[in-house]
């Protein structure tokens, strides 16, 4: 795997509430995480960092090299549950963290399959044969209205409530986690990103930038630059993984 990550506070925010994780060594699972925190007094930064730390720690310690797909999915689900309850309890115990939460989207590559865990409106994409496809569904109000046929995709992009999410880690004692399994092959490109990217750029623009770049690092830099050129209204984090 050839991979990279970039994060930027954008053009408007004074601090960066995003967090991310990359594999820490050849003996560790091929795990990638993006989290986008929310909450006042910089507690969003705390929530996203806790999510990344808890999810990566649990998966790194529980990962089964020869485990089945179902066992891998169960480990991912446990990792999200652990992160959720720790963030939730911290928000109750520390006044400055009250109401904090975070999205979390992760991808774990194993034996020709990628296992995705997802809560919130950060996204996972696959680029294959010149096409881009979103692998996750946004847990947001506008996405719900889109699925109900009450909004069009274009209306979703400019809706005043597009940042209202319906599911996040840490806002309740319990959380539902979306789990997705997908095969991968040589030449596939995977993208994990916060909504600071997808609120600024359409999928086609993201695809064209990635496919037109000379390397994954250059692609990540150009995505950040393009999102900022369009306003950079939020923090922007991207992880790109090329299956080599």
PDB file of C-alpha atoms in Angstrom:
ATOM      1  CA  UNK A   1       0.000   0.000   0.000  1.00  0.00           C
ATOM      2  CA  UNK A   2       1.160   3.520  -0.829  1.00  0.00           C
ATOM      3  CA  UNK A   3      -0.571   6.024   1.424  1.00  0.00           C
ATOM      4  CA  UNK A   4      -0.483   9.544   2.823  1.00  0.00           C
ATOM      5  CA  UNK A   5      -2.542  11.925   4.946  1.00  0.00           C
ATOM      6  CA  UNK A   6      -2.952  15.682   5.032  1.00  0.00           C
ATOM      7  CA  UNK A   7      -4.924  17.920   7.390  1.00  0.00           C
ATOM      8  CA  UNK A   8      -5.526  21.668   7.346  1.00  0.00           C
ATOM      9  CA  UNK A   9      -7.590  24.028   9.486  1.00  0.00           C
ATOM     10  CA  UNK A  10      -9.021  25.708   6.393  1.00  0.00           C
ATOM     11  CA  UNK A  11      -9.486  29.394   5.725  1.00  0.00           C
ATOM     12  CA  UNK A  12     -12.080  30.252   8.388  1.00  0.00           C
ATOM     13  CA  UNK A  13     -11.591  28.117  11.518  1.00  0.00           C
ATOM     14  CA  UNK A  14      -8.992  29.137  14.086  1.00  0.00           C
ATOM     15  CA  UNK A  15      -8.249  25.581  15.205  1.00  0.00           C
ATOM     16  CA  UNK A  16      -8.317  22.107  13.680  1.00  0.00           C
ATOM     17  CA  UNK A  17     -10.801  19.666  15.240  1.00  0.00           C
ATOM     18  CA  UNK A  18      -9.980  16.838  12.813  1.00  0.00           C
ATOM     19  CA  UNK A  19      -7.754  13.889  13.694  1.00  0.00           C
ATOM     20  CA  UNK A  20      -6.397  10.963  11.708  1.00  0.00           C
ATOM     21  CA  UNK A  21      -4.462   7.725  12.024  1.00  0.00           C
ATOM     22  CA  UNK A  22      -2.062   5.908   9.688  1.00  0.00           C
ATOM     23  CA  UNK A  23      -0.454   2.451  10.144  1.00  0.00           C
ATOM     24  CA  UNK A  24       2.378   2.704  12.681  1.00  0.00           C
ATOM     25  CA  UNK A  25       4.661  -0.017  11.332  1.00  0.00           C
ATOM     26  CA  UNK A  26       4.947  -3.088   9.156  1.00  0.00           C
ATOM     27  CA  UNK A  27       3.872  -5.310  12.056  1.00  0.00           C
ATOM     28  CA  UNK A  28       0.633  -3.345  12.559  1.00  0.00           C
ATOM     29  CA  UNK A  29      -2.674  -3.770  10.711  1.00  0.00           C
ATOM     30  CA  UNK A  30      -3.231  -1.638   7.598  1.00  0.00           C
ATOM     31  CA  UNK A  31      -5.605   0.683   9.436  1.00  0.00           C
ATOM     32  CA  UNK A  32      -6.658   4.199   8.426  1.00  0.00           C
ATOM     33  CA  UNK A  33      -8.956   6.550  10.371  1.00  0.00           C
ATOM     34  CA  UNK A  34     -10.378  10.048   9.902  1.00  0.00           C
ATOM     35  CA  UNK A  35     -12.382  11.788  12.650  1.00  0.00           C
ATOM     36  CA  UNK A  36     -14.046  15.212  12.646  1.00  0.00           C
ATOM     37  CA  UNK A  37     -14.782  16.578  16.118  1.00  0.00           C
ATOM     38  CA  UNK A  38     -17.530  18.907  17.251  1.00  0.00           C
ATOM     39  CA  UNK A  39     -18.088  20.895  20.426  1.00  0.00           C
ATOM     40  CA  UNK A  40     -17.204  24.205  22.015  1.00  0.00           C
ATOM     41  CA  UNK A  41     -14.063  25.233  23.933  1.00  0.00           C
ATOM     42  CA  UNK A  42     -11.901  23.052  21.654  1.00  0.00           C
ATOM     43  CA  UNK A  43     -13.611  19.906  22.985  1.00  0.00           C
ATOM     44  CA  UNK A  44     -14.118  18.772  19.398  1.00  0.00           C
ATOM     45  CA  UNK A  45     -10.361  18.304  19.203  1.00  0.00           C
ATOM     46  CA  UNK A  46     -10.507  16.139  22.319  1.00  0.00           C
ATOM     47  CA  UNK A  47     -13.342  13.993  20.969  1.00  0.00           C
ATOM     48  CA  UNK A  48     -11.724  13.335  17.579  1.00  0.00           C
ATOM     49  CA  UNK A  49      -8.364  12.553  19.164  1.00  0.00           C
ATOM     50  CA  UNK A  50      -9.994  10.156  21.647  1.00  0.00           C
ATOM     51  CA  UNK A  51     -11.866   8.401  18.835  1.00  0.00           C
ATOM     52  CA  UNK A  52      -8.689   7.863  16.823  1.00  0.00           C
ATOM     53  CA  UNK A  53      -6.746   6.681  19.859  1.00  0.00           C
ATOM     54  CA  UNK A  54      -9.423   4.285  21.136  1.00  0.00           C
ATOM     55  CA  UNK A  55     -10.308   2.765  17.766  1.00  0.00           C
ATOM     56  CA  UNK A  56      -6.690   2.264  16.689  1.00  0.00           C
ATOM     57  CA  UNK A  57      -5.642   0.903  20.076  1.00  0.00           C
ATOM     58  CA  UNK A  58      -8.433  -1.667  20.207  1.00  0.00           C
ATOM     59  CA  UNK A  59      -7.926  -2.861  16.647  1.00  0.00           C
ATOM     60  CA  UNK A  60      -4.132  -3.012  16.980  1.00  0.00           C
ATOM     61  CA  UNK A  61      -4.414  -5.112  20.142  1.00  0.00           C
ATOM     62  CA  UNK A  62      -7.311  -7.326  19.038  1.00  0.00           C
ATOM     63  CA  UNK A  63      -6.508  -7.812  15.361  1.00  0.00           C
ATOM     64  CA  UNK A  64      -6.619 -11.437  14.222  1.00  0.00           C
ATOM     65  CA  UNK A  65      -4.264 -12.115  11.323  1.00  0.00           C
ATOM     66  CA  UNK A  66      -6.131 -15.299  10.430  1.00  0.00           C
ATOM     67  CA  UNK A  67      -9.520 -14.200  11.698  1.00  0.00           C
ATOM     68  CA  UNK A  68     -12.643 -14.428   9.562  1.00  0.00           C
ATOM     69  CA  UNK A  69     -14.456 -11.456   8.075  1.00  0.00           C
ATOM     70  CA  UNK A  70     -17.133 -11.710  10.760  1.00  0.00           C
ATOM     71  CA  UNK A  71     -14.504 -11.675  13.504  1.00  0.00           C
ATOM     72  CA  UNK A  72     -12.869  -8.612  11.940  1.00  0.00           C
ATOM     73  CA  UNK A  73     -16.211  -6.807  11.779  1.00  0.00           C
ATOM     74  CA  UNK A  74     -16.853  -7.637  15.433  1.00  0.00           C
ATOM     75  CA  UNK A  75     -13.490  -6.171  16.459  1.00  0.00           C
ATOM     76  CA  UNK A  76     -14.291  -2.965  14.535  1.00  0.00           C
ATOM     77  CA  UNK A  77     -17.700  -2.714  16.163  1.00  0.00           C
ATOM     78  CA  UNK A  78     -16.161  -3.169  19.630  1.00  0.00           C
ATOM     79  CA  UNK A  79     -13.570  -0.485  18.857  1.00  0.00           C
ATOM     80  CA  UNK A  80     -16.286   2.023  17.988  1.00  0.00           C
ATOM     81  CA  UNK A  81     -18.337   1.113  21.042  1.00  0.00           C
ATOM     82  CA  UNK A  82     -15.318   1.600  23.308  1.00  0.00           C
ATOM     83  CA  UNK A  83     -14.554   4.977  21.747  1.00  0.00           C
ATOM     84  CA  UNK A  84     -18.158   6.071  22.036  1.00  0.00           C
ATOM     85  CA  UNK A  85     -18.530   5.267  25.714  1.00  0.00           C
ATOM     86  CA  UNK A  86     -15.193   6.869  26.640  1.00  0.00           C
ATOM     87  CA  UNK A  87     -16.055  10.111  24.822  1.00  0.00           C
ATOM     88  CA  UNK A  88     -19.570  10.103  26.274  1.00  0.00           C
ATOM     89  CA  UNK A  89     -18.385   9.587  29.858  1.00  0.00           C
ATOM     90  CA  UNK A  90     -15.698  12.249  29.472  1.00  0.00           C
ATOM     91  CA  UNK A  91     -18.335  14.710  28.241  1.00  0.00           C
ATOM     92  CA  UNK A  92     -20.327  14.061  31.424  1.00  0.00           C
ATOM     93  CA  UNK A  93     -17.359  14.240  33.785  1.00  0.00           C
ATOM     94  CA  UNK A  94     -15.658  17.364  32.420  1.00  0.00           C
ATOM     95  CA  UNK A  95     -17.694  20.539  32.126  1.00  0.00           C
ATOM     96  CA  UNK A  96     -15.539  21.928  29.328  1.00  0.00           C
ATOM     97  CA  UNK A  97     -16.243  18.774  27.291  1.00  0.00           C
ATOM     98  CA  UNK A  98     -20.007  18.819  27.704  1.00  0.00           C
ATOM     99  CA  UNK A  99     -21.814  18.008  24.459  1.00  0.00           C
ATOM    100  CA  UNK A 100     -18.717  17.035  22.515  1.00  0.00           C
ATOM    101  CA  UNK A 101     -18.778  14.370  19.822  1.00  0.00           C
ATOM    102  CA  UNK A 102     -17.053  13.289  16.651  1.00  0.00           C
ATOM    103  CA  UNK A 103     -17.481  11.498  13.381  1.00  0.00           C
ATOM    104  CA  UNK A 104     -15.231   8.526  12.654  1.00  0.00           C
ATOM    105  CA  UNK A 105     -14.585   6.680   9.415  1.00  0.00           C
ATOM    106  CA  UNK A 106     -11.998   3.912   9.205  1.00  0.00           C
ATOM    107  CA  UNK A 107     -10.722   1.379   6.697  1.00  0.00           C
ATOM    108  CA  UNK A 108      -8.889  -1.843   7.559  1.00  0.00           C
ATOM    109  CA  UNK A 109      -7.227  -3.750   4.702  1.00  0.00           C
ATOM    110  CA  UNK A 110      -6.857  -7.508   5.096  1.00  0.00           C
ATOM    111  CA  UNK A 111      -6.595 -10.447   2.687  1.00  0.00           C
ATOM    112  CA  UNK A 112      -7.973  -8.659  -0.357  1.00  0.00           C
ATOM    113  CA  UNK A 113     -10.875  -7.136   1.559  1.00  0.00           C
ATOM    114  CA  UNK A 114     -11.332  -3.713   3.080  1.00  0.00           C
ATOM    115  CA  UNK A 115     -13.473  -3.444   6.202  1.00  0.00           C
ATOM    116  CA  UNK A 116     -15.022  -0.033   6.830  1.00  0.00           C
ATOM    117  CA  UNK A 117     -16.494   1.242  10.084  1.00  0.00           C
ATOM    118  CA  UNK A 118     -18.418   4.488   9.958  1.00  0.00           C
ATOM    119  CA  UNK A 119     -20.340   6.961  12.119  1.00  0.00           C
ATOM    120  CA  UNK A 120     -21.159  10.519  11.011  1.00  0.00           C
ATOM    121  CA  UNK A 121     -20.612  12.378   7.748  1.00  0.00           C
ATOM    122  CA  UNK A 122     -16.933  11.865   7.051  1.00  0.00           C
ATOM    123  CA  UNK A 123     -16.658   9.611   4.011  1.00  0.00           C
ATOM    124  CA  UNK A 124     -14.889   6.683   2.383  1.00  0.00           C
ATOM    125  CA  UNK A 125     -14.572   6.476  -1.414  1.00  0.00           C
ATOM    126  CA  UNK A 126     -13.110   4.029  -3.921  1.00  0.00           C
ATOM    127  CA  UNK A 127     -11.674   5.104  -7.279  1.00  0.00           C
ATOM    128  CA  UNK A 128     -11.551   2.290  -9.816  1.00  0.00           C
ATOM    129  CA  UNK A 129     -11.338   2.304 -13.622  1.00  0.00           C
ATOM    130  CA  UNK A 130     -11.683   6.087 -13.733  1.00  0.00           C
ATOM    131  CA  UNK A 131     -14.842   6.164 -11.611  1.00  0.00           C
ATOM    132  CA  UNK A 132     -15.377   7.331  -8.033  1.00  0.00           C
ATOM    133  CA  UNK A 133     -17.916   5.737  -5.704  1.00  0.00           C
ATOM    134  CA  UNK A 134     -18.874   6.629  -2.167  1.00  0.00           C
ATOM    135  CA  UNK A 135     -18.735   3.561   0.102  1.00  0.00           C
ATOM    136  CA  UNK A 136     -20.364   5.147   3.146  1.00  0.00           C
ATOM    137  CA  UNK A 137     -23.673   6.915   3.668  1.00  0.00           C
ATOM    138  CA  UNK A 138     -23.758  10.234   5.482  1.00  0.00           C
ATOM    139  CA  UNK A 139     -25.488  10.211   8.854  1.00  0.00           C
ATOM    140  CA  UNK A 140     -26.916  13.669   8.313  1.00  0.00           C
ATOM    141  CA  UNK A 141     -30.302  15.331   8.103  1.00  0.00           C
ATOM    142  CA  UNK A 142     -29.970  16.239   4.432  1.00  0.00           C
ATOM    143  CA  UNK A 143     -28.809  12.730   3.481  1.00  0.00           C
ATOM    144  CA  UNK A 144     -31.872  11.322   5.210  1.00  0.00           C
ATOM    145  CA  UNK A 145     -34.075  13.718   3.254  1.00  0.00           C
ATOM    146  CA  UNK A 146     -32.248  12.721   0.062  1.00  0.00           C
ATOM    147  CA  UNK A 147     -32.939   9.030   0.684  1.00  0.00           C
ATOM    148  CA  UNK A 148     -36.595   9.864   1.353  1.00  0.00           C
ATOM    149  CA  UNK A 149     -36.770  11.660  -2.004  1.00  0.00           C
ATOM    150  CA  UNK A 150     -37.462  15.036  -0.406  1.00  0.00           C
ATOM    151  CA  UNK A 151     -34.226  16.637  -1.616  1.00  0.00           C
ATOM    152  CA  UNK A 152     -32.156  16.318  -4.775  1.00  0.00           C
ATOM    153  CA  UNK A 153     -28.382  15.825  -4.676  1.00  0.00           C
ATOM    154  CA  UNK A 154     -27.901  19.418  -5.820  1.00  0.00           C
ATOM    155  CA  UNK A 155     -30.222  20.673  -3.068  1.00  0.00           C
ATOM    156  CA  UNK A 156     -28.251  18.659  -0.531  1.00  0.00           C
ATOM    157  CA  UNK A 157     -25.025  20.413  -1.506  1.00  0.00           C
ATOM    158  CA  UNK A 158     -26.365  23.906  -0.819  1.00  0.00           C
ATOM    159  CA  UNK A 159     -28.893  23.205   1.931  1.00  0.00           C
ATOM    160  CA  UNK A 160     -28.509  25.499   5.001  1.00  0.00           C
ATOM    161  CA  UNK A 161     -28.742  22.480   7.331  1.00  0.00           C
ATOM    162  CA  UNK A 162     -26.252  20.276   5.494  1.00  0.00           C
ATOM    163  CA  UNK A 163     -23.925  20.209   8.524  1.00  0.00           C
ATOM    164  CA  UNK A 164     -26.559  18.791  10.894  1.00  0.00           C
ATOM    165  CA  UNK A 165     -25.521  15.202  11.586  1.00  0.00           C
ATOM    166  CA  UNK A 166     -27.848  12.539  12.963  1.00  0.00           C
ATOM    167  CA  UNK A 167     -25.238  10.186  14.391  1.00  0.00           C
ATOM    168  CA  UNK A 168     -21.881  10.751  16.099  1.00  0.00           C
ATOM    169  CA  UNK A 169     -19.580   9.164  18.632  1.00  0.00           C
ATOM    170  CA  UNK A 170     -19.928  10.427  22.188  1.00  0.00           C
ATOM    171  CA  UNK A 171     -23.318  12.157  22.082  1.00  0.00           C
ATOM    172  CA  UNK A 172     -25.230   9.224  23.589  1.00  0.00           C
ATOM    173  CA  UNK A 173     -24.440   6.162  25.654  1.00  0.00           C
ATOM    174  CA  UNK A 174     -25.176   3.912  22.679  1.00  0.00           C
ATOM    175  CA  UNK A 175     -24.348   4.273  19.002  1.00  0.00           C
ATOM    176  CA  UNK A 176     -25.133   2.404  15.789  1.00  0.00           C
ATOM    177  CA  UNK A 177     -22.084   1.683  13.644  1.00  0.00           C
ATOM    178  CA  UNK A 178     -22.270   1.152   9.879  1.00  0.00           C
ATOM    179  CA  UNK A 179     -20.045  -1.700   8.710  1.00  0.00           C
ATOM    180  CA  UNK A 180     -19.107  -2.182   5.055  1.00  0.00           C
ATOM    181  CA  UNK A 181     -16.967  -4.898   3.439  1.00  0.00           C
ATOM    182  CA  UNK A 182     -15.539  -4.468  -0.057  1.00  0.00           C
ATOM    183  CA  UNK A 183     -12.960  -6.300  -2.144  1.00  0.00           C
ATOM    184  CA  UNK A 184      -9.928  -4.432  -3.421  1.00  0.00           C
ATOM    185  CA  UNK A 185      -7.420  -5.043  -6.193  1.00  0.00           C
ATOM    186  CA  UNK A 186      -4.212  -3.585  -7.560  1.00  0.00           C
ATOM    187  CA  UNK A 187      -4.695  -0.060  -8.863  1.00  0.00           C
ATOM    188  CA  UNK A 188      -7.626   0.791  -6.603  1.00  0.00           C
ATOM    189  CA  UNK A 189      -7.431   4.124  -4.793  1.00  0.00           C
ATOM    190  CA  UNK A 190      -9.271   4.676  -1.520  1.00  0.00           C
ATOM    191  CA  UNK A 191     -10.020   8.072  -0.008  1.00  0.00           C
ATOM    192  CA  UNK A 192     -11.065   8.838   3.559  1.00  0.00           C
ATOM    193  CA  UNK A 193     -11.979  12.464   4.226  1.00  0.00           C
ATOM    194  CA  UNK A 194     -13.800  14.855   6.503  1.00  0.00           C
ATOM    195  CA  UNK A 195     -16.684  16.954   5.213  1.00  0.00           C
ATOM    196  CA  UNK A 196     -14.389  19.957   4.959  1.00  0.00           C
ATOM    197  CA  UNK A 197     -13.412  18.427   1.620  1.00  0.00           C
ATOM    198  CA  UNK A 198     -16.756  17.148   0.354  1.00  0.00           C
ATOM    199  CA  UNK A 199     -18.654  20.330   1.237  1.00  0.00           C
ATOM    200  CA  UNK A 200     -16.265  22.269  -0.984  1.00  0.00           C
ATOM    201  CA  UNK A 201     -15.707  19.878  -3.897  1.00  0.00           C
ATOM    202  CA  UNK A 202     -18.008  17.644  -5.903  1.00  0.00           C
ATOM    203  CA  UNK A 203     -17.123  13.984  -6.351  1.00  0.00           C
ATOM    204  CA  UNK A 204     -16.120  14.540  -9.987  1.00  0.00           C
ATOM    205  CA  UNK A 205     -13.686  17.293  -8.968  1.00  0.00           C
ATOM    206  CA  UNK A 206     -12.180  15.025  -6.302  1.00  0.00           C
ATOM    207  CA  UNK A 207     -11.782  12.231  -8.838  1.00  0.00           C
ATOM    208  CA  UNK A 208     -10.143  14.458 -11.426  1.00  0.00           C
ATOM    209  CA  UNK A 209      -7.656  15.881  -8.928  1.00  0.00           C
ATOM    210  CA  UNK A 210      -6.611  12.464  -7.637  1.00  0.00           C
ATOM    211  CA  UNK A 211      -6.315  10.847 -11.057  1.00  0.00           C
ATOM    212  CA  UNK A 212      -4.459  13.851 -12.455  1.00  0.00           C
ATOM    213  CA  UNK A 213      -1.801  13.965  -9.727  1.00  0.00           C
ATOM    214  CA  UNK A 214       1.620  12.379 -10.083  1.00  0.00           C
ATOM    215  CA  UNK A 215       1.549  10.794  -6.607  1.00  0.00           C
ATOM    216  CA  UNK A 216      -0.775  10.230  -3.662  1.00  0.00           C
ATOM    217  CA  UNK A 217       1.034  12.969  -1.737  1.00  0.00           C
ATOM    218  CA  UNK A 218       0.579  15.453  -4.559  1.00  0.00           C
ATOM    219  CA  UNK A 219      -3.082  14.448  -4.844  1.00  0.00           C
ATOM    220  CA  UNK A 220      -3.660  15.083  -1.142  1.00  0.00           C
ATOM    221  CA  UNK A 221      -1.947  18.471  -1.332  1.00  0.00           C
ATOM    222  CA  UNK A 222      -4.033  19.469  -4.341  1.00  0.00           C
ATOM    223  CA  UNK A 223      -7.288  18.404  -2.659  1.00  0.00           C
ATOM    224  CA  UNK A 224      -6.500  20.594   0.344  1.00  0.00           C
ATOM    225  CA  UNK A 225      -5.548  23.479  -1.925  1.00  0.00           C
ATOM    226  CA  UNK A 226      -8.718  23.141  -4.002  1.00  0.00           C
ATOM    227  CA  UNK A 227     -10.994  23.007  -0.942  1.00  0.00           C
ATOM    228  CA  UNK A 228      -9.342  26.127   0.455  1.00  0.00           C
ATOM    229  CA  UNK A 229      -9.637  27.872  -2.917  1.00  0.00           C
ATOM    230  CA  UNK A 230     -13.397  27.253  -2.784  1.00  0.00           C
ATOM    231  CA  UNK A 231     -13.670  28.917   0.622  1.00  0.00           C
ATOM    232  CA  UNK A 232     -12.132  26.469   3.091  1.00  0.00           C
ATOM    233  CA  UNK A 233     -15.048  26.961   5.490  1.00  0.00           C
ATOM    234  CA  UNK A 234     -14.138  23.942   7.624  1.00  0.00           C
ATOM    235  CA  UNK A 235     -11.160  21.838   8.653  1.00  0.00           C
ATOM    236  CA  UNK A 236     -10.024  19.519   5.848  1.00  0.00           C
ATOM    237  CA  UNK A 237      -8.505  16.084   6.294  1.00  0.00           C
ATOM    238  CA  UNK A 238      -7.751  13.536   3.586  1.00  0.00           C
ATOM    239  CA  UNK A 239      -6.144  10.095   3.544  1.00  0.00           C
ATOM    240  CA  UNK A 240      -5.355   8.459   0.205  1.00  0.00           C
ATOM    241  CA  UNK A 241      -4.454   4.776  -0.112  1.00  0.00           C
ATOM    242  CA  UNK A 242      -3.200   3.298  -3.399  1.00  0.00           C
ATOM    243  CA  UNK A 243      -3.212  -0.467  -3.710  1.00  0.00           C
ATOM    244  CA  UNK A 244       0.144  -1.131  -5.376  1.00  0.00           C
TER     245      UNK A 244
END
